[in-house]
Amino acid sequence: QVQLQQWGAGLLKPSETLSLTCAVYGGSLGGYYWNWIRQPPGKGLEWIGEINHSGSTNYNPSLKSRVTMSVDTSKNQISLKLTSVTAADTAVYYCARRVVVAAYGLWGQGTAVTVSS
Amino acid sequence: QSALTQPPSASGSPGQSVTISCTGTSSDVGGYNYVSWYRQHPGKAPKLMIYEVSKRPSGVPDRFSGSKSGNTASLTVSGLQAEDEADYYCSSYGGNNNLGVFGGGTKLTVL
């Protein structure tokens, strides 16, 4: 069965760049949009954006200026970069596979990222 | 502040039914039949329970049902079980390729 495994730096200083990777095991990137969603401590979910196997992207307008997503089909991986982080970017970041519009049916285990000086 | 409004808490006894609401606007919930619901246990990733307002993914029991009226969507959990105690989040398409407008979450307690 398809599984998502994600990793990346867990502690950043303000103004640094967040970088996370999500690998797809047991399936292909093709045919789906792959998303990043985050959850600040004790708070709700926030959609960051998505990318498909061809590199076509959609980003949350509120984060668009700082977000870059990329895909590596040879490694079956997607990546997220978020620049100029602040404490407000402290959250658990999830990668997820979109099933249909605005529905995410397969999730990674989550990566906790803390931004602190 | 979340774009969709959910009650912070809900509760019910085992075997009872509980309904959680999710209120948006005509630009999201009311404008599209793309509302989904997620259950999240502490420390775990969310799990998709309902998509496209009322459809259940394979493996989700029919105790979970969804509906929508105007700008408000609802999730009903029937026959409450201990495992249903969790946080529940709604999500909607927000138009203009904004693919994930979420609610603030509802903590469901099984008494």
XYZ file of N, CA and C in Angstrom:
684
model
N 0.835 -1.190 0.000
C 0.000 0.000 0.000
C 0.869 1.238 0.000
N 0.317 2.306 -0.495
C 1.067 3.548 -0.630
C 1.275 4.180 0.738
N 2.502 4.618 0.968
C 2.824 5.306 2.216
C 3.633 6.559 1.905
N 3.471 7.561 2.765
C 4.237 8.787 2.644
C 5.167 8.899 3.843
N 6.430 9.165 3.562
C 7.395 9.367 4.638
C 8.083 10.707 4.423
N 8.099 11.526 5.441
C 8.615 12.875 5.306
C 9.726 13.153 6.298
N 10.573 14.111 5.955
C 11.668 14.484 6.845
C 12.123 15.907 6.536
N 12.913 16.439 7.465
C 13.451 17.785 7.297
C 13.906 18.348 8.628
N 14.547 19.501 8.576
C 15.071 20.136 9.777
C 13.934 20.532 10.708
N 14.102 20.264 11.998
C 13.051 20.513 12.949
C 13.201 21.807 13.732
N 14.366 22.423 13.690
C 14.605 23.649 14.448
C 15.266 24.688 13.544
N 14.612 25.816 13.410
C 15.118 26.891 12.563
C 15.167 28.198 13.335
N 16.023 29.079 12.870
C 16.067 30.437 13.422
C 15.243 31.362 12.516
N 14.721 32.425 13.088
C 13.984 33.401 12.259
C 14.814 33.838 11.061
N 14.140 33.985 9.951
C 14.683 34.404 8.643
C 15.287 33.247 7.848
N 15.436 32.080 8.461
C 15.983 30.946 7.713
C 14.920 30.349 6.785
N 15.336 29.358 6.012
C 14.437 28.710 5.064
C 14.097 27.302 5.533
N 12.804 27.041 5.613
C 12.306 25.716 5.967
C 12.395 24.829 4.736
N 12.884 23.618 4.928
C 13.016 22.692 3.817
C 12.577 21.299 4.261
N 11.553 20.758 3.601
C 11.016 19.444 3.929
C 10.887 18.607 2.657
N 11.020 17.296 2.832
C 10.874 16.360 1.720
C 9.887 15.270 2.109
N 9.125 14.812 1.132
C 8.138 13.762 1.337
C 8.334 12.716 0.239
N 8.579 11.479 0.653
C 8.780 10.402 -0.310
C 7.537 9.522 -0.385
N 7.211 9.106 -1.599
C 6.062 8.235 -1.839
C 6.567 6.813 -2.043
N 6.124 5.909 -1.200
C 6.527 4.506 -1.299
C 5.327 3.634 -1.656
N 5.552 2.703 -2.551
C 4.482 1.774 -2.927
C 3.535 2.297 -3.973
N 3.874 3.419 -4.575
C 3.008 3.995 -5.601
C 3.753 5.042 -6.385
N 3.066 5.624 -7.351
C 3.675 6.614 -8.222
C 3.138 8.017 -7.920
N 3.946 9.006 -8.275
C 3.489 10.389 -8.132
C 2.406 10.726 -9.146
N 2.405 10.031 -10.266
C 1.503 10.351 -11.354
C 0.034 10.192 -10.999
N -0.776 11.102 -11.533
C -2.209 10.984 -11.382
C -2.790 11.686 -10.169
N -1.937 12.272 -9.362
C -2.417 12.940 -8.148
C -1.747 14.301 -7.991
N -2.394 15.125 -7.144
C -1.756 16.317 -6.620
C -1.285 16.022 -5.202
N -0.066 16.465 -4.898
C 0.561 16.206 -3.612
C 0.658 17.524 -2.849
N 0.189 17.497 -1.635
C -0.044 18.718 -0.882
C 0.820 18.825 0.368
N 0.983 20.049 0.814
C 1.565 20.328 2.118
C 0.526 21.076 2.943
N 0.326 20.610 4.165
C -0.642 21.183 5.091
C 0.050 21.289 6.436
N -0.188 22.374 7.168
C 0.481 22.528 8.448
C -0.523 22.765 9.563
N -0.058 22.535 10.785
C -0.916 22.674 11.964
C -0.093 23.264 13.104
N -0.283 24.541 13.402
C 0.405 25.146 14.560
C -0.007 24.438 15.843
N 0.838 24.492 16.853
C 0.534 23.800 18.117
C -0.819 24.201 18.681
N -1.674 23.211 18.925
C -2.968 23.464 19.521
C -3.964 24.171 18.624
N -3.642 24.277 17.349
C -4.525 25.010 16.438
C -4.986 24.132 15.280
N -5.724 24.758 14.362
C -6.282 24.026 13.237
C -5.319 23.883 12.080
N -5.840 23.335 11.002
C -5.041 23.023 9.820
C -5.003 24.195 8.852
N -3.891 24.307 8.133
C -3.743 25.353 7.119
C -3.143 24.734 5.867
N -3.844 24.888 4.755
C -3.345 24.388 3.493
C -2.248 25.296 2.963
N -1.103 24.710 2.582
C 0.036 25.487 2.095
C 0.063 25.522 0.574
N -0.155 24.357 -0.047
C -0.126 24.316 -1.495
C -0.002 22.892 -2.002
N 0.078 22.753 -3.327
C 0.151 21.432 -3.929
C 0.955 21.449 -5.220
N 1.390 20.235 -5.616
C 2.160 20.070 -6.839
C 1.815 18.706 -7.430
N 1.827 18.606 -8.755
C 1.630 17.295 -9.368
C 2.949 16.794 -9.966
N 2.895 15.632 -10.605
C 4.127 15.004 -11.068
C 4.784 15.804 -12.184
N 4.009 16.666 -12.832
C 4.563 17.485 -13.905
C 5.148 18.789 -13.405
N 4.952 19.063 -12.115
C 5.463 20.298 -11.532
C 4.473 21.441 -11.514
N 3.231 21.175 -11.883
C 2.200 22.197 -11.824
C 1.806 22.454 -10.368
N 1.765 23.721 -9.987
C 1.539 24.058 -8.582
C 0.341 24.964 -8.365
N -0.209 24.893 -7.150
C -1.187 25.837 -6.639
C -0.771 26.152 -5.218
N -0.717 27.425 -4.866
C -0.277 27.820 -3.534
C -1.365 28.613 -2.817
N -1.366 28.505 -1.491
C -2.230 29.341 -0.674
C -1.826 30.806 -0.910
N -2.774 31.640 -1.276
C -2.420 33.044 -1.555
C -1.698 33.738 -0.406
N -2.013 33.342 0.831
C -1.399 34.005 1.985
C 0.062 33.626 2.181
N 0.511 32.549 1.536
C 1.890 32.081 1.698
C 2.663 32.093 0.387
N 1.981 32.427 -0.688
C 2.526 32.254 -2.025
C 3.892 32.908 -2.222
N 4.095 34.067 -1.611
C 5.339 34.801 -1.833
C 6.548 34.111 -1.199
N 6.310 33.182 -0.289
C 7.420 32.543 0.434
C 7.571 31.053 0.134
N 6.636 30.497 -0.626
C 6.583 29.048 -0.829
C 7.103 28.641 -2.207
N 7.877 27.562 -2.198
C 8.261 26.907 -3.449
C 8.130 25.404 -3.248
N 7.421 24.751 -4.139
C 7.313 23.293 -4.123
C 7.964 22.736 -5.372
N 8.577 21.576 -5.215
C 9.231 20.942 -6.352
C 8.988 19.439 -6.305
N 9.234 18.786 -7.438
C 9.026 17.354 -7.537
C 10.249 16.705 -8.167
N 10.623 15.536 -7.663
C 11.713 14.737 -8.232
C 11.126 13.378 -8.569
N 10.738 13.197 -9.810
C 10.082 11.953 -10.202
C 11.030 10.758 -10.153
N 12.323 10.990 -10.320
C 13.285 9.886 -10.274
C 13.377 9.279 -8.873
N 13.127 10.112 -7.871
C 13.178 9.644 -6.482
C 11.785 9.461 -5.892
N 10.750 9.785 -6.669
C 9.359 9.720 -6.169
C 9.184 10.592 -4.919
N 9.698 11.816 -5.021
C 9.671 12.719 -3.868
C 9.132 14.089 -4.255
N 8.531 14.739 -3.270
C 8.168 16.148 -3.405
C 8.856 16.913 -2.286
N 9.046 18.210 -2.504
C 9.736 19.022 -1.509
C 9.018 20.348 -1.302
N 9.222 20.886 -0.121
C 8.646 22.185 0.248
C 9.761 23.082 0.757
N 9.786 24.301 0.277
C 10.662 25.332 0.834
C 9.816 26.533 1.216
N 10.044 27.025 2.413
C 9.341 28.205 2.920
C 10.403 29.172 3.424
N 10.500 30.319 2.795
C 11.571 31.249 3.118
C 11.175 32.205 4.238
N 12.190 32.849 4.799
C 12.007 33.920 5.793
C 11.041 33.519 6.899
N 11.303 32.387 7.526
C 10.385 31.890 8.549
C 10.418 32.776 9.790
N 9.280 32.772 10.481
C 9.141 33.441 11.773
C 8.515 32.457 12.746
N 8.335 32.900 13.978
C 7.723 32.040 14.993
C 6.332 31.588 14.559
N 5.664 32.379 13.758
C 4.328 32.028 13.281
C 4.325 30.820 12.356
N 5.489 30.436 11.890
C 5.597 29.251 11.021
C 5.858 27.976 11.817
N 5.943 28.098 13.126
C 6.086 26.918 13.981
C 4.838 26.059 13.869
N 5.020 24.810 13.490
C 3.871 23.942 13.239
C 4.335 22.519 12.958
N 3.388 21.601 12.951
C 3.624 20.281 12.373
C 3.238 20.372 10.903
N 4.144 19.983 10.049
C 3.929 20.034 8.612
C 3.657 18.619 8.098
N 2.568 18.500 7.332
C 2.186 17.219 6.759
C 2.246 17.279 5.234
N 2.686 16.194 4.625
C 2.435 16.031 3.199
C 1.217 15.123 3.067
N 0.456 15.320 2.003
C -0.791 14.580 1.842
C -1.139 14.459 0.364
N -1.788 13.355 0.025
C -2.232 13.134 -1.351
C -3.686 13.554 -1.489
N -3.961 14.408 -2.480
C -5.328 14.846 -2.683
C -6.114 13.764 -3.433
N -7.298 13.464 -2.906
C -8.184 12.464 -3.514
C -9.041 13.114 -4.591
N -9.763 14.127 -4.174
C -10.556 14.949 -5.084
C -10.361 16.382 -4.600
N -11.066 17.339 -5.186
C -10.889 18.729 -4.799
C -11.079 18.890 -3.286
N -10.074 19.455 -2.635
C -10.129 19.800 -1.207
C -10.359 18.596 -0.303
N -9.928 17.405 -0.718
C -10.032 16.221 0.135
C -8.709 15.460 0.092
N -8.150 15.214 1.277
C -6.809 14.647 1.374
C -6.888 13.297 2.054
N -6.640 12.235 1.296
C -6.943 10.892 1.773
C -5.758 10.103 2.271
N -4.541 10.578 2.033
C -3.348 9.857 2.464
C -2.385 10.888 3.020
N -1.914 10.655 4.256
C -1.099 11.645 4.934
C 0.234 11.052 5.354
N 1.252 11.912 5.386
C 2.507 11.533 5.995
C 2.401 11.580 7.507
N 3.482 11.236 8.161
C 3.445 11.146 9.625
C 3.567 12.510 10.296
N 3.929 13.515 9.526
C 4.085 14.851 10.088
C 5.514 15.122 10.544
N 5.940 16.358 10.376
C 7.263 16.799 10.828
C 7.089 18.067 11.650
N 7.520 18.023 12.888
C 7.415 19.189 13.747
C 8.548 20.159 13.449
N 8.191 21.399 13.161
C 9.171 22.438 12.893
C 8.979 23.568 13.893
N 10.045 23.929 14.551
C 10.021 25.034 15.518
C 10.941 26.141 15.032
N 10.427 27.355 15.050
C 11.230 28.524 14.697
C 11.470 29.326 15.970
N 12.744 29.404 16.351
C 13.086 30.097 17.598
C 14.513 30.614 17.528
N 14.713 31.768 18.094
C 16.064 32.320 18.117
C 16.861 31.778 19.300
N -7.231 33.171 12.851
C -8.665 32.883 12.786
C -8.965 32.055 11.546
N -9.659 30.917 11.762
C -9.945 30.019 10.665
C -11.022 30.607 9.773
N -11.000 30.171 8.490
C -11.969 30.689 7.548
C -13.347 30.078 7.759
N -13.406 28.828 8.192
C -14.670 28.145 8.444
C -14.882 28.051 9.951
N -16.134 28.204 10.367
C -16.441 28.249 11.796
C -17.040 26.939 12.276
N -16.382 26.351 13.264
C -16.887 25.152 13.916
C -17.057 25.417 15.402
N -17.988 24.714 16.054
C -18.073 24.830 17.511
C -16.821 24.213 18.126
N -16.291 24.803 19.189
C -15.054 24.274 19.765
C -15.208 22.892 20.375
N -16.413 22.569 20.820
C -16.591 21.276 21.462
C -17.969 20.697 21.182
N -18.051 19.385 21.328
C -19.306 18.647 21.211
C -19.152 17.384 22.040
N -20.262 16.840 22.464
C -20.175 15.629 23.273
C -21.419 14.780 23.119
N -21.276 13.520 23.488
C -22.390 12.590 23.458
C -22.017 11.316 24.179
N -22.997 10.565 24.558
C -22.762 9.298 25.244
C -22.626 8.177 24.217
N -21.999 7.104 24.610
C -21.883 5.963 23.689
C -23.241 5.532 23.154
N -23.292 5.305 21.853
C -24.529 4.892 21.220
C -25.381 6.043 20.716
N -25.153 7.231 21.237
C -25.919 8.392 20.794
C -25.361 8.951 19.485
N -26.062 9.951 18.964
C -25.618 10.647 17.761
C -25.231 12.071 18.119
N -24.266 12.598 17.377
C -23.857 13.986 17.559
C -23.610 14.593 16.184
N -23.956 15.852 16.049
C -23.761 16.565 14.783
C -22.856 17.770 15.006
N -21.882 17.912 14.143
C -20.932 19.021 14.201
C -21.148 19.900 12.969
N -21.252 21.192 13.194
C -21.496 22.106 12.083
C -20.218 22.780 11.614
N -20.271 23.294 10.401
C -19.135 23.962 9.771
C -19.702 25.065 8.878
N -19.545 26.298 9.313
C -20.165 27.415 8.610
C -19.139 28.241 7.846
N -19.419 28.442 6.586
C -18.556 29.265 5.747
C -19.353 30.354 5.077
N -19.044 30.586 3.818
C -19.729 31.614 3.045
C -20.111 31.049 1.676
N -20.732 31.884 0.886
C -21.091 31.468 -0.468
C -19.866 31.320 -1.356
N -18.717 31.798 -0.888
C -17.474 31.676 -1.655
C -16.748 30.368 -1.397
N -17.167 29.643 -0.389
C -16.524 28.353 -0.120
C -17.584 27.269 0.081
N -18.018 27.040 1.314
C -18.958 25.948 1.585
C -20.215 26.049 0.712
N -20.788 27.225 0.654
C -22.040 27.394 -0.075
C -21.914 27.371 -1.573
N -20.704 27.579 -2.066
C -20.525 27.701 -3.500
C -20.125 26.429 -4.221
N -19.706 25.432 -3.478
C -19.194 24.206 -4.093
C -19.575 22.990 -3.257
N -19.710 21.855 -3.916
C -19.941 20.600 -3.188
C -18.620 19.891 -2.936
N -17.689 20.666 -2.377
C -16.367 20.137 -2.082
C -16.062 20.377 -0.608
N -16.855 19.763 0.250
C -16.638 19.836 1.685
C -16.158 18.469 2.152
N -15.113 18.462 2.949
C -14.612 17.215 3.504
C -14.470 17.343 5.013
N -14.404 16.191 5.662
C -14.292 16.123 7.125
C -13.164 15.169 7.496
N -12.447 15.531 8.569
C -11.306 14.757 9.037
C -11.438 14.496 10.528
N -10.969 13.326 10.939
C -10.866 12.988 12.349
C -9.388 12.919 12.694
N -9.013 13.533 13.810
C -7.618 13.543 14.228
C -7.496 13.172 15.699
N -6.829 12.058 15.944
C -6.517 11.680 17.318
C -5.230 12.383 17.735
N -5.031 12.595 19.047
C -3.848 13.332 19.522
C -2.550 12.728 19.005
N -1.703 13.593 18.458
C -0.408 13.172 17.982
C -0.407 12.416 16.670
N -1.570 12.309 16.057
C -1.686 11.567 14.801
C -2.047 12.497 13.652
N -1.835 12.001 12.429
C -2.254 12.756 11.261
C -3.772 12.676 11.109
N -4.378 13.683 10.499
C -5.814 13.620 10.237
C -6.170 12.439 9.329
N -7.411 11.984 9.467
C -7.926 10.911 8.621
C -9.180 11.409 7.914
N -9.234 11.229 6.612
C -10.398 11.649 5.829
C -11.587 10.762 6.150
N -12.697 11.395 6.558
C -13.907 10.650 6.910
C -15.034 10.868 5.910
N -15.101 12.065 5.337
C -16.150 12.428 4.375
C -15.523 13.331 3.313
N -15.907 13.136 2.053
C -15.492 14.065 0.998
C -16.679 14.369 0.095
N -16.562 15.444 -0.662
C -17.657 15.887 -1.526
C -18.987 15.889 -0.780
N -18.977 16.496 0.367
C -20.134 16.731 1.258
C -20.609 15.481 1.983
N -20.807 14.372 1.242
C -21.480 13.234 1.870
C -20.915 11.870 1.486
N -19.819 11.840 0.772
C -19.252 10.552 0.344
C -18.248 10.025 1.366
N -18.276 8.727 1.593
C -17.364 8.100 2.544
C -16.263 7.341 1.804
N -15.008 7.578 2.190
C -13.924 6.755 1.610
C -14.095 5.305 2.033
N -13.491 4.416 1.262
C -13.530 3.009 1.606
C -12.973 2.790 3.014
N -13.697 2.004 3.807
C -13.233 1.687 5.146
C -13.826 2.558 6.239
N -14.431 3.680 5.880
C -15.067 4.533 6.876
C -16.483 4.007 7.135
N -16.813 3.740 8.391
C -18.127 3.145 8.683
C -19.273 4.096 8.350
N -20.430 3.495 8.064
C -21.584 4.319 7.686
C -22.199 5.044 8.876
N -21.579 4.929 10.036
C -21.991 5.749 11.182
C -21.669 7.230 10.940
N -20.783 7.469 9.988
C -20.383 8.837 9.663
C -21.135 9.286 8.408
N -21.782 10.432 8.521
C -22.510 10.960 7.378
C -22.350 12.472 7.311
N -22.426 12.998 6.099
C -22.265 14.429 5.896
C -23.407 15.007 5.100
N -23.647 16.290 5.306
C -24.686 16.991 4.583
C -24.320 18.469 4.492
N -25.112 19.186 3.704
C -24.871 20.621 3.558
C -26.178 21.326 3.279
N -26.334 22.500 3.878
C -27.474 23.361 3.608
C -26.977 24.797 3.558
N -27.082 25.393 2.390
C -26.587 26.756 2.246
C -25.096 26.838 2.518
N -24.724 27.726 3.419
C -23.307 27.926 3.739
C -22.817 27.082 4.906
N -23.646 26.156 5.375
C -23.286 25.325 6.524
C -23.297 23.847 6.160
N -22.161 23.206 6.454
C -22.046 21.762 6.289
C -22.112 21.114 7.663
N -22.495 19.848 7.688
C -22.620 19.138 8.959
C -22.077 17.727 8.847
N -21.475 17.293 9.939
C -21.020 15.912 10.081
C -21.814 15.291 11.213
N -22.443 14.156 10.953
C -23.167 13.430 11.984
C -22.465 12.111 12.258
N -22.201 11.870 13.527
C -21.630 10.606 13.955
C -22.701 9.880 14.752
N -23.144 8.756 14.241
C -24.181 7.975 14.921
C -23.547 6.810 15.665
N -24.267 6.318 16.656
C -23.746 5.180 17.401
C -22.361 5.454 17.960
N -22.230 6.549 18.686
C -20.926 6.976 19.180
C -20.158 5.852 19.868
N -18.861 5.796 19.541
C -17.975 4.830 20.172
C -16.801 5.571 20.797
N -16.131 4.906 21.715
C -15.010 5.536 22.413
C -13.949 6.038 21.428
N -13.745 5.308 20.352
C -12.712 5.678 19.389
C -13.066 6.947 18.607
N -14.326 7.383 18.709
C -14.727 8.590 18.001
C -14.283 9.858 18.739
N -13.824 9.691 19.976
C -13.338 10.853 20.730
C -12.065 11.362 20.069
N -12.131 12.570 19.517
C -11.039 13.116 18.713
C -11.390 14.541 18.316
N -10.478 15.175 17.613
C -10.755 16.470 17.008
C -11.256 16.244 15.589
N -12.245 17.037 15.194
C -12.806 16.926 13.857
C -12.667 18.271 13.145
N -12.198 18.200 11.902
C -11.995 19.400 11.104
C -12.787 19.299 9.802
N -13.373 20.420 9.422
C -13.995 20.476 8.105
C -13.067 21.241 7.164
N -13.287 21.012 5.878
C -12.495 21.684 4.861
C -13.370 21.922 3.646
N -13.077 22.978 2.939
C -13.848 23.292 1.733
C -12.940 23.878 0.673
N -13.340 23.711 -0.562
C -12.697 24.436 -1.643
C -13.064 25.906 -1.484
N -12.073 26.769 -1.683
C -12.308 28.184 -1.483
C -12.359 28.998 -2.752
N -12.391 28.322 -3.900
C -12.421 29.056 -5.155
C -11.061 29.578 -5.542
N -10.894 29.923 -6.806
C -9.629 30.484 -7.306
C -8.434 29.621 -6.937
N -8.608 28.315 -7.097
C -7.540 27.356 -6.814
C -7.081 27.371 -5.356
N -7.891 27.894 -4.458
C -7.602 27.796 -3.027
C -8.204 26.493 -2.532
N -7.350 25.478 -2.425
C -7.846 24.118 -2.288
C -7.998 23.623 -0.871
N -7.813 24.477 0.093
C -7.935 23.971 1.455
C -8.281 25.051 2.449
N -9.559 25.381 2.525
C -10.016 26.291 3.563
C -10.518 25.415 4.704
N -9.917 25.545 5.873
C -10.232 24.659 6.985
C -11.004 25.376 8.085
N -11.701 24.565 8.867
C -12.316 25.060 10.081
C -11.339 24.971 11.243
N -11.704 25.561 12.360
C -10.820 25.592 13.510
C -10.809 24.311 14.335
N -11.725 23.412 14.018
C -11.747 22.134 14.708
C -12.765 22.066 15.829
N -13.306 20.877 16.044
C -14.256 20.596 17.130
C -13.757 19.401 17.914
N -13.626 19.569 19.201
C -13.203 18.458 20.053
C -14.442 17.674 20.465
N -14.543 16.430 20.009
C -15.674 15.577 20.339
C -15.314 14.696 21.531
N -16.107 14.797 22.570
C -15.913 13.990 23.772
C -17.009 12.947 23.860
N -16.612 11.710 24.053
C -17.569 10.629 24.276
C -17.677 10.429 25.782
N -18.830 10.755 26.318
C -18.997 10.801 27.782
C -18.982 9.403 28.423
